[in-house]
Steps between C-alpha positions, in 0.01 A plus 500: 500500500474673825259376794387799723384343816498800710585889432533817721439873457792759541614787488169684529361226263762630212640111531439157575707226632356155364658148686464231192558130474832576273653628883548782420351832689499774234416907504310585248431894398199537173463833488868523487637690237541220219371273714805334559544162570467414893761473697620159748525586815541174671472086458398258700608136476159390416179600401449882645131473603438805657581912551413780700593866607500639864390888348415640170852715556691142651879491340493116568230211403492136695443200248441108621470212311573126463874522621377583846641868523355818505728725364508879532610701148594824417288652285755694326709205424751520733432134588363295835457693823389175740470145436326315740490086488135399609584157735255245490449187746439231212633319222278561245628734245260779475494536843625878588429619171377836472133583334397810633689777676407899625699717633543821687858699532561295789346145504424266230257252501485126314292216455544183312352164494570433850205707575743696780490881494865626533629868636847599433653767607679739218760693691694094588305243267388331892199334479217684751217305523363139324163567526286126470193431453330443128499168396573551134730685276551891549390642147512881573589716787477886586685714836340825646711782429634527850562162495270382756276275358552260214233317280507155340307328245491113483405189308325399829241781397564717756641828585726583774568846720833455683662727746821593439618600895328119602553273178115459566203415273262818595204350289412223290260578186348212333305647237626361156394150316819396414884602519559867555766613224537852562456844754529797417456850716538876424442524892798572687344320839347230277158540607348463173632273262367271156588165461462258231439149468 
């Protein structure tokens, strides 16, 4: 059966796009009439570990997972917008995959079990910023709505601040027990946040 790792709201929360262990990246739409069947909007190579939407209104959604690309979709189908290949300096074979991405309209950020925070820019695929500095495996991420600051979450127990104009960690909050799985903000500056262990 199907293996929903990760899903994200669209379309003013009338769909969801789930990433799943089967590769693919599928739109689903329940309150469609007859809930049709959803729809494959793109596959990975591997396991597809992770999704997420720049905007409630967004006409494109970024997914990462174990074939080291992030790949940009069109939500209505019409196929892959940007593919970008996530280098990596070592041999071992997870290395550059991707486990948690945000994104804005204009950057996207990933995180993998490098414990590197990436920033790519949207409009060329170029790689902005490598942002270092957990020790551990990024497990969730979030970006400010302008852009300007992103968030991590960590196996090392610790969450991140980065700037986005500097590639700089901001602040360092140690305040969990074990690894930090998940963020999650209705903030647009990311001031408040939860965060789960």
């Amino acid at each position: 059966g199907l293996k929903m790792k990760f899903f994200a709201l669209v379309q003013s929360n009338e769909a969801l796009v789930s990433a799943s262990s089967d590769v693919s990246v599928k739109l689903w739409r329940p309150n469609a009439f007859g809930s049709p069947s959803p729809h494959t909007i793109g596959v990975h190579s591997d396991y597809a570990k992770c999704v997420t939407s720049p905007a409630q209104n967004a006409s494109w959604v970024a997914s990462g997972g174990l074939d080291h690309n992030i790949c940009c979709w069109d939500i209505q189908g019409n196929g892959e917008v940007l593919k970008i290949h996530v280098p990596h300096e070592d041999t071992a074979p997870q290395k550059g995959s991707v486990y948690a991405l945000a994104a804005t309209q204009h950057i996207i950020a990933a995180g993998g079990p490098e414990g590197i925070v990436k920033i790519w820019d949207m409009r060329n695929g170029q790689r902005v910023h490598t942002m270092v500095g957990h020790t551990d495996i990024i497990r969730g991420l979030l970006v400010a709505d302008d852009g300007m600051t992103v968030m991590s979450a960590s196996s090392d127990r610790t969450i991140k601040s980065w700037s986005c104009s500097t590639g700089r960690c901001l602040n360092t909050l140690a305040i969990h027990d074990d690894s930090v799985w998940s963020l999650y903000s209705t903030d647009p500056h990311l001031r408040v946040f939860w965060s789960a262990d």
